[in-house]
Amino acid sequence: MFSSLFDGFVMWRNSKNHAELIAHLRARMVFSSICGTVVFSCISYRLVDVMIISHYRTQDSNATHTEYAERKADIVDRNGELIATSVTTASCFADPSAMIDVDEAVMKLSKIPGMPSPEKLKLKMSDKSKHFVWLTRHVSPQVHEQIMDLGIPGIHFQKDYKRIYIHGNLFSHVVGCSDIDGDGVCGLEKHFAKELAAYGNLNKYLVTTLDLRLQAIVHEELSDAVARFKAAGGNAMLMSHTGEILAMVSLPDFDPNNLKNCSSSAMFNRNTLGVFEPGSVLKIVNVAIALDSGAASLGSIFDASEPLKIGRFSVTDFKGKRRPLTLAEAFVFSSNIASAKIEQSFGATVQKAYMRRLGLLDKVSLEIPEVGSPIVPRLWNETAATTMSYGYGIAMTPLMLLAAVASILNDGIRVAPTLVYGKRKINQDGERVVSCKTSRVVRDLMRAAVFCGTARKSAVEGAEIIGKTGTSYQAHGRGGYGADGSRKRNTTFIGGFPKDTPQFMLIVSLDDPKATEESHMCTTAGHNAAPTAKNIFKRIVPLLYDTNHETDDSNLTVLKYIKLDG
Amino acid sequence: MNRAILLSLTLLTAVGLCVLRIKYEVVFLRQKLQKVEQDIGKYTDDLRICSAEWGCLNDPKRLKALCAKYLSGMKPMEKNQIISYQKFFGSEFGSDLKDAFKKFLDKSLNLD
């Protein structure tokens, strides 16, 4: 511009025509102004672009990226051992609108292992109006590299997370599983879906009450028992006196890492969903009610010499003593006749009140969605109450049963099961379900059942195991229990240790175990569930036992009420 | 008047340039921060993979198989192999050890 002015000044000196000169200068000034305006407009535009438009564009693109890639929090056991984690993977997607030659892309991609078939690829990528189509999820680094090497326009990768279950089927029912997007499908994964998603990027864990070592032992011994006794399935649970579940196994199980060939029966959690008539293990509750209500004492006599007639049915004993029995004998030898008569001493109303207090009539609260409700009789009359005294006529889950029995044995203070570590503390001021004295006597009776009763095969040398066995026929809906030859059984053991302060409670149940040489061709719980419990106790007692507890059955007062035949 | 306008324009241009420079510095630092965050994410991912691998290595089935292979002749401890503290020092071997332990403690205390 200055050069133009200078030129104009020179021209003014050399020119005589002022009007012509001014017009010339004005034209030059206008031209220079236009040039300047254009240049500064470009600079201004660029500044706005860099400082405002591009800035927000970058922020938007980041938001989209983080929104999709969401990492879930890990799940660990009570000792910090990893159970479930999310690892970074890459997932391949196509942008059909940006693809040049779909046929060529299909031909190249179909040769990569793990990719869909050429037909499926073609179908996915043929719609040019789409901008996003998943091709394959969670590819390995090798496949990722192979696809990248192809250099196909419109093929991209998205950072993704895959849920990995470190120990395969070991924790399958309790921890649960996730779908391909990482959303919980069942178990803890489903119950804590929001929390796991929220705490994933904060490096927080979900600490469960489970113990890897104990879970492995229980799983191994139960699998072994199911195989040895040719059972259709089985379940076992180990719980502490605070209600913390240390191990929970249900067989058959599934591998949460591979849900493709998983059957619905394998997904079924028998511990929390499998309602069943518990059989003689419910005599623990029956005896506790009799003692706590004051209707009977250890020495009370109940005649079990003849079957008990109730309407058109008669209550009989399996290998009965055929003589009058004390309450202690009725429990230790598991007499149905005597148990029915014990129930008659306190009646249906008292029984229902105690069962409600023990939580046997309501659904148990647990941190997994798969929790079943009990099946209770519509009409709670004397006949129903008598049937329930020896474990029929009412169906409950093993979890409910374990919680109820644990409450009786825990000095009569209610035990509420949990799967979250640190949630429950020892609470002596908790709700009382039976008296401390009743609790102590029931513990002694259960010790006697292991010492000289039906649970003898659960005894472990050097450990004060308490327990009770129960065998029941499987109900077939309205069809009763099936014909004599085709009846299937559930065999159950429930017990714990040490006797005086049971800190660990165990329930083992086998579904339709067969008679084998090992079980002396018997299918009762004393010959299959009890030995299974023994194998579990044998391995977990050295891990958990307080060495200050020594076995001493000499002061077992209940023994003086028990007459051992032969 | 013209000088004032010229000065104002000059100052405005200078301030604008400073703001632009600061803006670019912020953009550069933001990119640097993103890179650091990406690195942290990458290392966290690597750590997760390492802990997953460590979990696999500690799988009870694997450890049992290794024990069976390399610790043949040994078996898990049983309850009757564990005795209480009182019972141990009450035994013949334990009482000797208790005396020795007591002497050791006395000696240590005397030294102090």
Coordinates of C-alpha atoms in Angstrom, one line a residue, chain A residues 46-47 50-52 55 58-59 62 71-74 81-82 85-88 159 161 163-164 166-170 199-201 203-204 212-213 216 219-220 460-463 538-539 541-543 545-550, chain B residues 13 16-17 19-21 23-24 26-27 30-31 34 37-38 40-61 63-64 75-88:
Chain A
R46 CA -8.4 -19.8 10.7
L47 CA -8.2 -18.4 14.2
V50 CA -8.5 -23.5 15.5
M51 CA -9.7 -21.9 18.7
I52 CA -13.4 -22.7 18.7
H55 CA -11.5 -27.5 19.8
T58 CA -11.8 -32.8 19.3
Q59 CA -13.8 -32.9 22.6
N62 CA -13.1 -38.1 22.6
R71 CA -14.3 -51.2 31.7
K72 CA -16.0 -53.2 34.5
A73 CA -14.5 -53.5 38.0
D74 CA -12.7 -56.8 39.0
E81 CA -7.4 -63.6 44.5
L82 CA -8.7 -62.5 41.1
T85 CA -11.5 -59.2 35.3
S86 CA -11.8 -57.2 32.1
V87 CA -8.9 -57.2 29.6
T88 CA -8.4 -54.9 26.7
K159 CA -11.0 -50.5 21.7
Y161 CA -13.1 -55.0 26.9
R163 CA -14.8 -60.2 30.6
I164 CA -12.5 -63.0 31.7
I166 CA -9.9 -66.8 35.6
H167 CA -11.0 -70.0 37.1
G168 CA -13.5 -71.1 34.5
N169 CA -16.4 -73.0 35.9
L170 CA -15.2 -72.9 39.6
Y199 CA -16.1 -48.5 39.6
G200 CA -14.3 -50.0 36.6
N201 CA -12.1 -47.1 35.8
N203 CA -9.5 -49.4 40.1
K204 CA -11.9 -50.6 42.7
L212 CA -10.7 -69.7 46.3
R213 CA -9.0 -72.5 48.3
A216 CA -11.7 -75.5 44.9
H219 CA -15.9 -78.3 44.0
E220 CA -13.4 -81.1 43.7
V460 CA -13.1 -86.7 61.1
E461 CA -10.4 -87.7 63.5
G462 CA -9.3 -84.9 65.8
A463 CA -12.1 -82.5 64.8
K538 CA -10.9 -83.5 56.1
R539 CA -9.3 -81.0 53.8
V541 CA -10.4 -78.4 58.9
P542 CA -6.6 -78.1 58.8
L543 CA -7.0 -74.8 56.9
Y545 CA -9.5 -75.1 62.6
D546 CA -8.6 -73.3 65.7
T547 CA -6.0 -75.7 67.3
N548 CA -7.1 -74.8 70.8
H549 CA -10.3 -76.9 70.2
E550 CA -9.6 -80.5 71.1
Chain B
T13 CA -2.7 -7.2 17.8
G16 CA -4.2 -11.3 20.2
L17 CA -0.9 -12.8 19.4
V19 CA -3.6 -15.2 23.5
L20 CA -3.0 -17.2 20.4
R21 CA 0.3 -18.3 21.7
K23 CA -3.9 -21.1 23.3
Y24 CA -1.4 -23.2 21.3
V26 CA -2.6 -25.1 26.1
V27 CA -3.4 -27.3 23.1
R30 CA -3.5 -31.0 26.5
Q31 CA -2.0 -33.3 23.8
Q34 CA -3.7 -37.1 26.7
E37 CA -3.3 -40.6 30.2
Q38 CA -3.1 -43.0 27.2
I40 CA -1.4 -44.8 32.1
G41 CA -4.3 -46.6 30.5
K42 CA -1.9 -48.8 28.5
Y43 CA 0.1 -49.7 31.6
T44 CA -3.1 -50.3 33.6
D45 CA -4.2 -52.7 30.8
D46 CA -0.9 -54.4 30.9
L47 CA -1.1 -54.8 34.7
R48 CA -4.6 -56.2 34.4
I49 CA -3.4 -58.8 31.9
C50 CA -0.4 -59.6 34.1
S51 CA -2.7 -60.1 37.1
A52 CA -5.1 -62.2 35.0
E53 CA -2.1 -64.4 34.0
W54 CA -1.0 -64.6 37.6
G55 CA -4.5 -65.7 38.5
C56 CA -4.3 -68.4 35.9
L57 CA -0.9 -69.5 37.1
N58 CA -2.4 -69.8 40.6
D59 CA -5.4 -71.8 39.5
P60 CA -5.9 -74.6 42.2
K61 CA -6.2 -77.3 39.5
L63 CA -1.2 -76.0 41.4
K64 CA -2.5 -79.5 42.3
K75 CA 0.2 -85.0 50.9
P76 CA -2.0 -82.3 52.4
M77 CA -1.8 -81.8 56.1
E78 CA -4.4 -83.5 58.3
K79 CA -6.0 -82.3 61.5
N80 CA -4.3 -84.9 63.7
Q81 CA -0.9 -83.3 62.6
I82 CA -1.9 -80.1 64.3
I83 CA -1.8 -79.7 68.0
S84 CA -2.5 -76.8 70.3
Y85 CA 0.2 -74.6 71.8
Q86 CA -0.6 -75.8 75.3
K87 CA -0.5 -79.4 74.3
F88 CA 2.8 -79.0 72.5

